[in-house]
JSON list of C-alpha atoms in Angstrom, two decimals:
[
{"chain": "A", "resi": 692, "resn": "MET", "atom": "CA", "xyz": [17.99, -3.10, 5.56]},
{"chain": "A", "resi": 693, "resn": "LEU", "atom": "CA", "xyz": [17.07, -7.01, 5.91]},
{"chain": "A", "resi": 694, "resn": "ALA", "atom": "CA", "xyz": [14.71, -7.55, 3.19]},
{"chain": "A", "resi": 695, "resn": "LEU", "atom": "CA", "xyz": [12.07, -10.16, 3.75]},
{"chain": "A", "resi": 696, "resn": "PRO", "atom": "CA", "xyz": [10.85, -12.39, 0.62]},
{"chain": "A", "resi": 697, "resn": "LEU", "atom": "CA", "xyz": [7.43, -11.99, -0.05]},
{"chain": "A", "resi": 698, "resn": "ALA", "atom": "CA", "xyz": [7.27, -15.73, -2.34]},
{"chain": "A", "resi": 699, "resn": "SER", "atom": "CA", "xyz": [9.83, -17.57, -0.58]},
{"chain": "A", "resi": 700, "resn": "VAL", "atom": "CA", "xyz": [8.70, -21.44, -1.59]},
{"chain": "A", "resi": 701, "resn": "PRO", "atom": "CA", "xyz": [10.03, -22.25, -5.18]},
{"chain": "A", "resi": 702, "resn": "ASP", "atom": "CA", "xyz": [7.60, -23.61, -7.71]},
{"chain": "A", "resi": 703, "resn": "ALA", "atom": "CA", "xyz": [4.90, -23.72, -4.88]},
{"chain": "A", "resi": 704, "resn": "ALA", "atom": "CA", "xyz": [1.23, -22.15, -5.73]},
{"chain": "A", "resi": 705, "resn": "PHE", "atom": "CA", "xyz": [1.83, -18.77, -4.39]},
{"chain": "A", "resi": 706, "resn": "ARG", "atom": "CA", "xyz": [-1.53, -17.20, -4.80]},
{"chain": "A", "resi": 707, "resn": "VAL", "atom": "CA", "xyz": [-2.34, -13.19, -5.03]},
{"chain": "A", "resi": 708, "resn": "LEU", "atom": "CA", "xyz": [-5.53, -11.68, -4.84]},
{"chain": "A", "resi": 709, "resn": "CYS", "atom": "CA", "xyz": [-5.84, -8.29, -7.10]},
{"chain": "A", "resi": 710, "resn": "LEU", "atom": "CA", "xyz": [-8.50, -5.57, -5.97]},
{"chain": "A", "resi": 711, "resn": "GLY", "atom": "CA", "xyz": [-9.37, -2.43, -7.65]},
{"chain": "A", "resi": 712, "resn": "ALA", "atom": "CA", "xyz": [-12.62, -0.74, -7.67]},
{"chain": "A", "resi": 713, "resn": "HIS", "atom": "CA", "xyz": [-12.01, 1.04, -11.46]},
{"chain": "A", "resi": 714, "resn": "ALA", "atom": "CA", "xyz": [-10.10, -0.09, -14.38]},
{"chain": "A", "resi": 715, "resn": "ASP", "atom": "CA", "xyz": [-6.35, 0.76, -13.75]},
{"chain": "A", "resi": 716, "resn": "ASP", "atom": "CA", "xyz": [-6.17, 1.23, -10.21]},
{"chain": "A", "resi": 717, "resn": "ILE", "atom": "CA", "xyz": [-4.45, -2.38, -9.86]},
{"chain": "A", "resi": 718, "resn": "GLU", "atom": "CA", "xyz": [-2.26, -1.65, -12.53]},
{"chain": "A", "resi": 719, "resn": "ILE", "atom": "CA", "xyz": [-1.37, 1.90, -11.14]},
{"chain": "A", "resi": 720, "resn": "GLY", "atom": "CA", "xyz": [-0.98, 1.03, -7.58]},
{"chain": "A", "resi": 721, "resn": "CYS", "atom": "CA", "xyz": [0.99, -2.40, -7.99]},
{"chain": "A", "resi": 722, "resn": "GLY", "atom": "CA", "xyz": [1.33, -2.85, -11.47]},
{"chain": "A", "resi": 723, "resn": "GLY", "atom": "CA", "xyz": [5.44, -3.51, -10.89]},
{"chain": "A", "resi": 724, "resn": "THR", "atom": "CA", "xyz": [4.80, -5.53, -8.70]},
{"chain": "A", "resi": 725, "resn": "VAL", "atom": "CA", "xyz": [2.30, -7.72, -10.57]},
{"chain": "A", "resi": 726, "resn": "LEU", "atom": "CA", "xyz": [4.95, -8.04, -13.51]},
{"chain": "A", "resi": 727, "resn": "HIS", "atom": "CA", "xyz": [8.04, -8.78, -11.12]},
{"chain": "A", "resi": 728, "resn": "LEU", "atom": "CA", "xyz": [6.00, -11.43, -9.61]},
{"chain": "A", "resi": 729, "resn": "ALA", "atom": "CA", "xyz": [4.43, -13.08, -12.54]},
{"chain": "A", "resi": 730, "resn": "ALA", "atom": "CA", "xyz": [8.18, -12.90, -14.19]},
{"chain": "A", "resi": 731, "resn": "THR", "atom": "CA", "xyz": [9.94, -14.49, -10.83]},
{"chain": "A", "resi": 732, "resn": "VAL", "atom": "CA", "xyz": [7.70, -16.95, -8.79]},
{"chain": "A", "resi": 733, "resn": "PRO", "atom": "CA", "xyz": [6.72, -19.72, -11.00]},
{"chain": "A", "resi": 734, "resn": "GLY", "atom": "CA", "xyz": [4.04, -20.77, -8.98]},
{"chain": "A", "resi": 735, "resn": "ALA", "atom": "CA", "xyz": [2.12, -17.60, -8.66]},
{"chain": "A", "resi": 736, "resn": "GLU", "atom": "CA", "xyz": [-1.34, -17.68, -9.57]},
{"chain": "A", "resi": 737, "resn": "PHE", "atom": "CA", "xyz": [-3.42, -14.29, -9.93]},
{"chain": "A", "resi": 738, "resn": "THR", "atom": "CA", "xyz": [-7.28, -13.43, -9.23]},
{"chain": "A", "resi": 739, "resn": "TRP", "atom": "CA", "xyz": [-7.32, -10.39, -10.60]},
{"chain": "A", "resi": 740, "resn": "ILE", "atom": "CA", "xyz": [-10.82, -8.32, -9.60]},
{"chain": "A", "resi": 741, "resn": "VAL", "atom": "CA", "xyz": [-12.02, -4.98, -10.75]},
{"chain": "A", "resi": 742, "resn": "LEU", "atom": "CA", "xyz": [-15.50, -3.74, -9.31]},
{"chain": "A", "resi": 743, "resn": "SER", "atom": "CA", "xyz": [-16.84, -1.25, -11.68]},
{"chain": "A", "resi": 744, "resn": "GLY", "atom": "CA", "xyz": [-16.47, -1.05, -15.63]},
{"chain": "A", "resi": 745, "resn": "ASP", "atom": "CA", "xyz": [-18.99, -1.15, -18.47]},
{"chain": "A", "resi": 746, "resn": "GLY", "atom": "CA", "xyz": [-18.45, -0.40, -22.14]},
{"chain": "A", "resi": 747, "resn": "THR", "atom": "CA", "xyz": [-14.78, 0.93, -22.82]},
{"chain": "A", "resi": 748, "resn": "ARG", "atom": "CA", "xyz": [-13.69, 0.96, -19.20]},
{"chain": "A", "resi": 749, "resn": "ALA", "atom": "CA", "xyz": [-14.72, -2.80, -18.88]},
{"chain": "A", "resi": 750, "resn": "GLU", "atom": "CA", "xyz": [-13.11, -3.58, -22.29]},
{"chain": "A", "resi": 751, "resn": "GLU", "atom": "CA", "xyz": [-9.69, -1.63, -20.80]},
{"chain": "A", "resi": 752, "resn": "ALA", "atom": "CA", "xyz": [-10.06, -3.40, -17.78]},
{"chain": "A", "resi": 753, "resn": "ARG", "atom": "CA", "xyz": [-9.35, -6.81, -19.64]},
{"chain": "A", "resi": 754, "resn": "ARG", "atom": "CA", "xyz": [-6.96, -5.42, -21.89]},
{"chain": "A", "resi": 755, "resn": "GLY", "atom": "CA", "xyz": [-4.93, -4.18, -18.97]},
{"chain": "A", "resi": 756, "resn": "ALA", "atom": "CA", "xyz": [-4.85, -7.30, -16.64]},
{"chain": "A", "resi": 757, "resn": "ALA", "atom": "CA", "xyz": [-3.95, -9.20, -20.05]},
{"chain": "A", "resi": 758, "resn": "LEU", "atom": "CA", "xyz": [-0.63, -7.09, -20.49]},
{"chain": "A", "resi": 759, "resn": "PHE", "atom": "CA", "xyz": [0.02, -7.39, -16.72]},
{"chain": "A", "resi": 760, "resn": "LEU", "atom": "CA", "xyz": [-0.74, -10.91, -16.22]},
{"chain": "A", "resi": 761, "resn": "GLY", "atom": "CA", "xyz": [0.85, -12.17, -19.76]},
{"chain": "A", "resi": 762, "resn": "SER", "atom": "CA", "xyz": [3.77, -14.18, -17.84]},
{"chain": "A", "resi": 763, "resn": "ALA", "atom": "CA", "xyz": [1.93, -15.53, -15.05]},
{"chain": "A", "resi": 764, "resn": "ALA", "atom": "CA", "xyz": [1.30, -19.14, -14.56]},
{"chain": "A", "resi": 765, "resn": "ARG", "atom": "CA", "xyz": [-2.35, -18.85, -13.92]},
{"chain": "A", "resi": 766, "resn": "ALA", "atom": "CA", "xyz": [-5.07, -16.02, -13.66]},
{"chain": "A", "resi": 767, "resn": "HIS", "atom": "CA", "xyz": [-8.44, -15.45, -13.39]},
{"chain": "A", "resi": 768, "resn": "VAL", "atom": "CA", "xyz": [-10.52, -11.91, -14.41]},
{"chain": "A", "resi": 769, "resn": "VAL", "atom": "CA", "xyz": [-13.17, -10.30, -13.04]},
{"chain": "A", "resi": 770, "resn": "VAL", "atom": "CA", "xyz": [-14.73, -7.25, -14.11]},
{"chain": "A", "resi": 771, "resn": "LYS", "atom": "CA", "xyz": [-17.91, -6.42, -11.86]},
{"chain": "A", "resi": 772, "resn": "ALA", "atom": "CA", "xyz": [-20.30, -3.57, -12.73]},
{"chain": "A", "resi": 773, "resn": "PHE", "atom": "CA", "xyz": [-21.13, -1.64, -9.52]},
{"chain": "A", "resi": 774, "resn": "ARG", "atom": "CA", "xyz": [-21.85, 1.83, -9.99]},
{"chain": "A", "resi": 775, "resn": "ASP", "atom": "CA", "xyz": [-18.72, 4.06, -10.31]},
{"chain": "A", "resi": 776, "resn": "GLY", "atom": "CA", "xyz": [-18.81, 6.71, -7.70]},
{"chain": "A", "resi": 777, "resn": "PHE", "atom": "CA", "xyz": [-21.51, 5.12, -5.80]},
{"chain": "A", "resi": 778, "resn": "PHE", "atom": "CA", "xyz": [-19.66, 2.74, -4.15]},
{"chain": "A", "resi": 779, "resn": "PRO", "atom": "CA", "xyz": [-20.83, 3.57, -0.26]},
{"chain": "A", "resi": 780, "resn": "TYR", "atom": "CA", "xyz": [-24.22, 4.18, -1.30]},
{"chain": "A", "resi": 781, "resn": "VAL", "atom": "CA", "xyz": [-24.32, 0.68, -2.47]},
{"chain": "A", "resi": 782, "resn": "GLY", "atom": "CA", "xyz": [-22.18, -1.14, -0.28]},
{"chain": "A", "resi": 783, "resn": "ALA", "atom": "CA", "xyz": [-24.41, -3.96, 0.88]},
{"chain": "A", "resi": 784, "resn": "SER", "atom": "CA", "xyz": [-24.27, -5.41, -2.83]},
{"chain": "A", "resi": 785, "resn": "ILE", "atom": "CA", "xyz": [-20.41, -5.05, -2.88]},
{"chain": "A", "resi": 786, "resn": "LYS", "atom": "CA", "xyz": [-20.28, -6.52, 0.70]},
{"chain": "A", "resi": 787, "resn": "GLU", "atom": "CA", "xyz": [-22.38, -9.78, -0.61]},
{"chain": "A", "resi": 788, "resn": "TYR", "atom": "CA", "xyz": [-19.96, -9.96, -3.34]},
{"chain": "A", "resi": 789, "resn": "PHE", "atom": "CA", "xyz": [-17.05, -9.93, -1.02]},
{"chain": "A", "resi": 790, "resn": "GLU", "atom": "CA", "xyz": [-18.81, -12.80, 1.10]},
{"chain": "A", "resi": 791, "resn": "GLU", "atom": "CA", "xyz": [-18.69, -14.57, -1.86]},
{"chain": "A", "resi": 792, "resn": "LEU", "atom": "CA", "xyz": [-14.95, -13.81, -2.16]},
{"chain": "A", "resi": 793, "resn": "LYS", "atom": "CA", "xyz": [-14.34, -14.94, 0.93]},
{"chain": "A", "resi": 794, "resn": "ARG", "atom": "CA", "xyz": [-15.91, -18.47, 0.25]},
{"chain": "A", "resi": 795, "resn": "ASP", "atom": "CA", "xyz": [-14.18, -18.86, -2.60]},
{"chain": "A", "resi": 796, "resn": "GLN", "atom": "CA", "xyz": [-10.50, -17.30, -2.08]},
{"chain": "A", "resi": 797, "resn": "THR", "atom": "CA", "xyz": [-7.66, -18.35, 0.40]},
{"chain": "A", "resi": 798, "resn": "PRO", "atom": "CA", "xyz": [-4.95, -15.83, -0.95]},
{"chain": "A", "resi": 799, "resn": "ASP", "atom": "CA", "xyz": [-1.39, -15.72, 0.17]},
{"chain": "A", "resi": 800, "resn": "VAL", "atom": "CA", "xyz": [-1.33, -12.30, -0.19]},
{"chain": "A", "resi": 801, "resn": "ILE", "atom": "CA", "xyz": [-3.96, -9.49, -1.31]},
{"chain": "A", "resi": 802, "resn": "PHE", "atom": "CA", "xyz": [-3.37, -5.73, -2.92]},
{"chain": "A", "resi": 803, "resn": "THR", "atom": "CA", "xyz": [-5.92, -3.42, -2.27]},
{"chain": "A", "resi": 804, "resn": "HIS", "atom": "CA", "xyz": [-6.60, 0.05, -1.94]},
{"chain": "A", "resi": 805, "resn": "TYR", "atom": "CA", "xyz": [-5.04, 2.25, 0.93]},
{"chain": "A", "resi": 806, "resn": "ARG", "atom": "CA", "xyz": [-7.61, 3.23, 3.36]},
{"chain": "A", "resi": 807, "resn": "GLY", "atom": "CA", "xyz": [-6.53, 6.89, 3.40]},
{"chain": "A", "resi": 808, "resn": "ASP", "atom": "CA", "xyz": [-7.29, 7.09, 0.29]},
{"chain": "A", "resi": 809, "resn": "ARG", "atom": "CA", "xyz": [-9.93, 10.39, -0.39]},
{"chain": "A", "resi": 810, "resn": "HIS", "atom": "CA", "xyz": [-11.57, 8.21, -3.21]},
{"chain": "A", "resi": 811, "resn": "GLN", "atom": "CA", "xyz": [-15.12, 7.20, -2.13]},
{"chain": "A", "resi": 812, "resn": "ASP", "atom": "CA", "xyz": [-14.71, 4.15, -3.67]},
{"chain": "A", "resi": 813, "resn": "HIS", "atom": "CA", "xyz": [-11.47, 3.03, -2.90]},
{"chain": "A", "resi": 814, "resn": "ARG", "atom": "CA", "xyz": [-12.08, 3.81, 0.85]},
{"chain": "A", "resi": 815, "resn": "LEU", "atom": "CA", "xyz": [-15.06, 1.20, 0.66]},
{"chain": "A", "resi": 816, "resn": "VAL", "atom": "CA", "xyz": [-12.61, -1.53, -1.29]},
{"chain": "A", "resi": 817, "resn": "SER", "atom": "CA", "xyz": [-10.02, -1.14, 1.75]},
{"chain": "A", "resi": 818, "resn": "GLU", "atom": "CA", "xyz": [-12.82, -1.38, 4.28]},
{"chain": "A", "resi": 819, "resn": "LEU", "atom": "CA", "xyz": [-14.16, -4.64, 3.11]},
{"chain": "A", "resi": 820, "resn": "THR", "atom": "CA", "xyz": [-10.97, -6.31, 2.40]},
{"chain": "A", "resi": 821, "resn": "TRP", "atom": "CA", "xyz": [-9.70, -5.64, 6.17]},
{"chain": "A", "resi": 822, "resn": "ASN", "atom": "CA", "xyz": [-13.26, -6.81, 7.04]},
{"chain": "A", "resi": 823, "resn": "THR", "atom": "CA", "xyz": [-13.42, -9.78, 4.81]},
{"chain": "A", "resi": 824, "resn": "PHE", "atom": "CA", "xyz": [-9.84, -11.59, 4.86]},
{"chain": "A", "resi": 825, "resn": "ARG", "atom": "CA", "xyz": [-8.88, -11.11, 8.77]},
{"chain": "A", "resi": 826, "resn": "ASP", "atom": "CA", "xyz": [-6.41, -13.53, 9.06]},
{"chain": "A", "resi": 827, "resn": "HIS", "atom": "CA", "xyz": [-4.22, -12.93, 5.95]},
{"chain": "A", "resi": 828, "resn": "LEU", "atom": "CA", "xyz": [-1.06, -10.69, 4.46]},
{"chain": "A", "resi": 829, "resn": "ILE", "atom": "CA", "xyz": [-2.90, -7.51, 2.90]},
{"chain": "A", "resi": 830, "resn": "LEU", "atom": "CA", "xyz": [-0.57, -4.61, 0.94]},
{"chain": "A", "resi": 831, "resn": "GLU", "atom": "CA", "xyz": [-2.29, -1.29, 0.59]},
{"chain": "A", "resi": 832, "resn": "TYR", "atom": "CA", "xyz": [-1.55, 0.35, -2.21]},
{"chain": "A", "resi": 833, "resn": "GLU", "atom": "CA", "xyz": [-1.23, 4.13, -3.23]},
{"chain": "A", "resi": 834, "resn": "VAL", "atom": "CA", "xyz": [-3.02, 6.08, -6.69]},
{"chain": "A", "resi": 835, "resn": "PRO", "atom": "CA", "xyz": [-1.77, 9.52, -6.84]},
{"chain": "A", "resi": 836, "resn": "LYS", "atom": "CA", "xyz": [-4.51, 11.91, -7.74]},
{"chain": "A", "resi": 837, "resn": "TYR", "atom": "CA", "xyz": [-5.45, 15.66, -7.28]},
{"chain": "A", "resi": 838, "resn": "ASP", "atom": "CA", "xyz": [-6.94, 15.13, -3.81]},
{"chain": "A", "resi": 839, "resn": "ALA", "atom": "CA", "xyz": [-3.31, 15.24, -2.82]},
{"chain": "A", "resi": 840, "resn": "ASP", "atom": "CA", "xyz": [-3.45, 11.98, -0.52]},
{"chain": "A", "resi": 841, "resn": "LEU", "atom": "CA", "xyz": [-0.27, 10.28, -1.06]},
{"chain": "A", "resi": 842, "resn": "GLY", "atom": "CA", "xyz": [1.15, 9.58, 2.59]},
{"chain": "A", "resi": 843, "resn": "ALA", "atom": "CA", "xyz": [4.34, 7.68, 4.28]},
{"chain": "A", "resi": 844, "resn": "PRO", "atom": "CA", "xyz": [3.90, 3.98, 3.07]},
{"chain": "A", "resi": 845, "resn": "ASN", "atom": "CA", "xyz": [5.88, 1.54, 5.20]},
{"chain": "A", "resi": 846, "resn": "CYS", "atom": "CA", "xyz": [6.70, -1.51, 2.85]},
{"chain": "A", "resi": 847, "resn": "TYR", "atom": "CA", "xyz": [8.46, -1.45, -0.60]},
{"chain": "A", "resi": 848, "resn": "LEU", "atom": "CA", "xyz": [8.96, -3.51, -3.42]},
{"chain": "A", "resi": 849, "resn": "PRO", "atom": "CA", "xyz": [12.25, -2.84, -5.44]},
{"chain": "A", "resi": 850, "resn": "LEU", "atom": "CA", "xyz": [11.85, -2.44, -9.14]},
{"chain": "A", "resi": 851, "resn": "ASP", "atom": "CA", "xyz": [14.27, -2.13, -12.07]},
{"chain": "A", "resi": 852, "resn": "ASP", "atom": "CA", "xyz": [14.44, 0.40, -14.92]},
{"chain": "A", "resi": 853, "resn": "ALA", "atom": "CA", "xyz": [12.71, -2.25, -17.11]},
{"chain": "A", "resi": 854, "resn": "THR", "atom": "CA", "xyz": [9.93, -3.09, -15.41]},
{"chain": "A", "resi": 855, "resn": "CYS", "atom": "CA", "xyz": [9.26, 0.47, -14.61]},
{"chain": "A", "resi": 856, "resn": "ARG", "atom": "CA", "xyz": [9.13, 1.21, -18.39]},
{"chain": "A", "resi": 857, "resn": "GLU", "atom": "CA", "xyz": [6.91, -1.91, -19.07]},
{"chain": "A", "resi": 858, "resn": "LYS", "atom": "CA", "xyz": [4.46, -0.82, -16.36]},
{"chain": "A", "resi": 859, "resn": "THR", "atom": "CA", "xyz": [4.23, 2.88, -17.59]},
{"chain": "A", "resi": 860, "resn": "ARG", "atom": "CA", "xyz": [3.99, 1.57, -21.44]},
{"chain": "A", "resi": 861, "resn": "HIS", "atom": "CA", "xyz": [1.09, -1.08, -20.23]},
{"chain": "A", "resi": 862, "resn": "LEU", "atom": "CA", "xyz": [-0.70, 2.01, -18.90]},
{"chain": "A", "resi": 863, "resn": "LEU", "atom": "CA", "xyz": [-0.55, 4.36, -21.98]},
{"chain": "A", "resi": 864, "resn": "ASP", "atom": "CA", "xyz": [-1.43, 1.73, -24.00]},
{"chain": "A", "resi": 865, "resn": "ALA", "atom": "CA", "xyz": [-4.36, -0.22, -22.21]},
{"chain": "A", "resi": 866, "resn": "PHE", "atom": "CA", "xyz": [-6.34, 3.17, -21.11]},
{"chain": "A", "resi": 867, "resn": "ALA", "atom": "CA", "xyz": [-7.02, 5.00, -23.80]},
{"chain": "A", "resi": 868, "resn": "SER", "atom": "CA", "xyz": [-9.78, 6.86, -22.20]},
{"chain": "A", "resi": 869, "resn": "GLN", "atom": "CA", "xyz": [-7.70, 8.46, -19.65]},
{"chain": "A", "resi": 870, "resn": "ARG", "atom": "CA", "xyz": [-5.30, 9.80, -21.60]},
{"chain": "A", "resi": 871, "resn": "ASP", "atom": "CA", "xyz": [-6.66, 13.21, -21.55]},
{"chain": "A", "resi": 872, "resn": "ARG", "atom": "CA", "xyz": [-6.40, 13.44, -18.14]},
{"chain": "A", "resi": 873, "resn": "ARG", "atom": "CA", "xyz": [-3.19, 15.64, -16.84]},
{"chain": "A", "resi": 874, "resn": "TRP", "atom": "CA", "xyz": [-2.21, 13.22, -14.32]},
{"chain": "A", "resi": 875, "resn": "PHE", "atom": "CA", "xyz": [-2.36, 10.56, -16.54]},
{"chain": "A", "resi": 876, "resn": "THR", "atom": "CA", "xyz": [1.15, 10.63, -18.00]},
{"chain": "A", "resi": 877, "resn": "GLU", "atom": "CA", "xyz": [4.05, 8.89, -17.73]},
{"chain": "A", "resi": 878, "resn": "ASP", "atom": "CA", "xyz": [6.10, 11.24, -15.66]},
{"chain": "A", "resi": 879, "resn": "THR", "atom": "CA", "xyz": [3.45, 10.82, -12.89]},
{"chain": "A", "resi": 880, "resn": "PHE", "atom": "CA", "xyz": [4.21, 7.13, -12.66]},
{"chain": "A", "resi": 881, "resn": "ARG", "atom": "CA", "xyz": [7.91, 7.20, -13.10]},
{"chain": "A", "resi": 882, "resn": "GLY", "atom": "CA", "xyz": [8.08, 9.31, -11.07]},
{"chain": "A", "resi": 883, "resn": "LEU", "atom": "CA", "xyz": [6.41, 8.59, -7.75]},
{"chain": "A", "resi": 884, "resn": "MET", "atom": "CA", "xyz": [8.34, 5.20, -8.25]},
{"chain": "A", "resi": 885, "resn": "ARG", "atom": "CA", "xyz": [11.41, 6.97, -8.46]},
{"chain": "A", "resi": 886, "resn": "VAL", "atom": "CA", "xyz": [10.53, 8.39, -4.90]},
{"chain": "A", "resi": 887, "resn": "ARG", "atom": "CA", "xyz": [9.66, 5.40, -3.49]},
{"chain": "A", "resi": 888, "resn": "GLY", "atom": "CA", "xyz": [12.87, 3.97, -4.62]},
{"chain": "A", "resi": 889, "resn": "VAL", "atom": "CA", "xyz": [14.77, 6.66, -2.98]},
{"chain": "A", "resi": 890, "resn": "GLU", "atom": "CA", "xyz": [13.16, 5.66, 0.26]},
{"chain": "A", "resi": 891, "resn": "CYS", "atom": "CA", "xyz": [14.22, 2.45, 0.51]},
{"chain": "A", "resi": 892, "resn": "ALA", "atom": "CA", "xyz": [17.52, 2.55, -1.58]},
{"chain": "A", "resi": 893, "resn": "ALA", "atom": "CA", "xyz": [16.14, 0.52, -4.15]},
{"chain": "A", "resi": 894, "resn": "PRO", "atom": "CA", "xyz": [19.34, -0.83, -5.94]},
{"chain": "A", "resi": 895, "resn": "GLY", "atom": "CA", "xyz": [17.24, 0.11, -9.45]},
{"chain": "A", "resi": 896, "resn": "GLY", "atom": "CA", "xyz": [16.32, 3.29, -8.47]},
{"chain": "A", "resi": 897, "resn": "TYR", "atom": "CA", "xyz": [12.77, 2.74, -8.52]},
{"chain": "A", "resi": 898, "resn": "ALA", "atom": "CA", "xyz": [10.19, 0.77, -6.29]},
{"chain": "A", "resi": 899, "resn": "GLU", "atom": "CA", "xyz": [6.29, 0.67, -5.58]},
{"chain": "A", "resi": 900, "resn": "ALA", "atom": "CA", "xyz": [5.15, 1.11, -1.99]},
{"chain": "A", "resi": 901, "resn": "PHE", "atom": "CA", "xyz": [2.58, -0.21, 0.65]},
{"chain": "A", "resi": 902, "resn": "TYR", "atom": "CA", "xyz": [0.75, -0.02, 3.64]},
{"chain": "A", "resi": 903, "resn": "ALA", "atom": "CA", "xyz": [1.46, -3.12, 5.41]},
{"chain": "A", "resi": 904, "resn": "HIS", "atom": "CA", "xyz": [-0.83, -2.44, 8.79]},
{"chain": "A", "resi": 905, "resn": "LYS", "atom": "CA", "xyz": [-0.08, -5.97, 9.97]},
{"chain": "A", "resi": 906, "resn": "LEU", "atom": "CA", "xyz": [3.12, -8.11, 9.31]},
{"chain": "A", "resi": 907, "resn": "VAL", "atom": "CA", "xyz": [3.80, -11.80, 11.28]},
{"chain": "A", "resi": 908, "resn": "VAL", "atom": "CA", "xyz": [7.44, -12.77, 11.40]},
{"chain": "A", "resi": 909, "resn": "ARG", "atom": "CA", "xyz": [8.70, -15.91, 11.62]},
{"chain": "A", "resi": 910, "resn": "PRO", "atom": "CA", "xyz": [12.27, -15.98, 12.38]},
{"chain": "A", "resi": 911, "resn": "ARG", "atom": "CA", "xyz": [14.38, -19.27, 10.84]},
{"chain": "A", "resi": 912, "resn": "PRO", "atom": "CA", "xyz": [16.48, -21.25, 12.76]},
{"chain": "A", "resi": 913, "resn": "CYS", "atom": "CA", "xyz": [19.89, -20.99, 11.67]},
{"chain": "A", "resi": 914, "resn": "GLU", "atom": "CA", "xyz": [21.92, -24.24, 10.44]},
{"chain": "A", "resi": 915, "resn": "GLY", "atom": "CA", "xyz": [23.69, -25.97, 12.79]},
{"chain": "A", "resi": 916, "resn": "ARG", "atom": "CA", "xyz": [21.32, -25.22, 15.76]}
]
């Protein structure tokens, strides 16, 4: 299958905005992609925003960001304190924050929650992403959970085994408060990446998958024409 490059201008600034409702959402949903971009795109600049977290969870959010962004040329991490589980009921305040983001951010790609996610906080973040950034490439990531809301994504980023191992290692290292949850295991994270790798025939056997509701493709003229 023809593969379209995500960042095609070597050494140019490539601005990435990562949005997550909770500590560990970004890492689970697109952590492998972040590791890959940070390591292979010299000009990649990351803005990493976690919208809820206080105490232990805020510390974990910052530790997770530090682990995944360690190779990035530039990174800015923000941890907000909107009430976990109540996003739809404090939506006006979150909407105001997104309006601030719109004034400050001009990202080339945005990673956010899947609009069909069954978690109410995740859905609101996805909705506000689309309402706020109306002329941007938005890729929605998936987070496995009890709600059984995994679907059929249509965009894949192949990953090698080493990147997958690094992703799962960072997840287990950064988020100690989640280790007693039955789904928060290496098998869960690697298993999902393996399934997505099968779906896109990834050379390394693994991939992260996203929902791309709008893509603009510009044909490049062939040389000699």
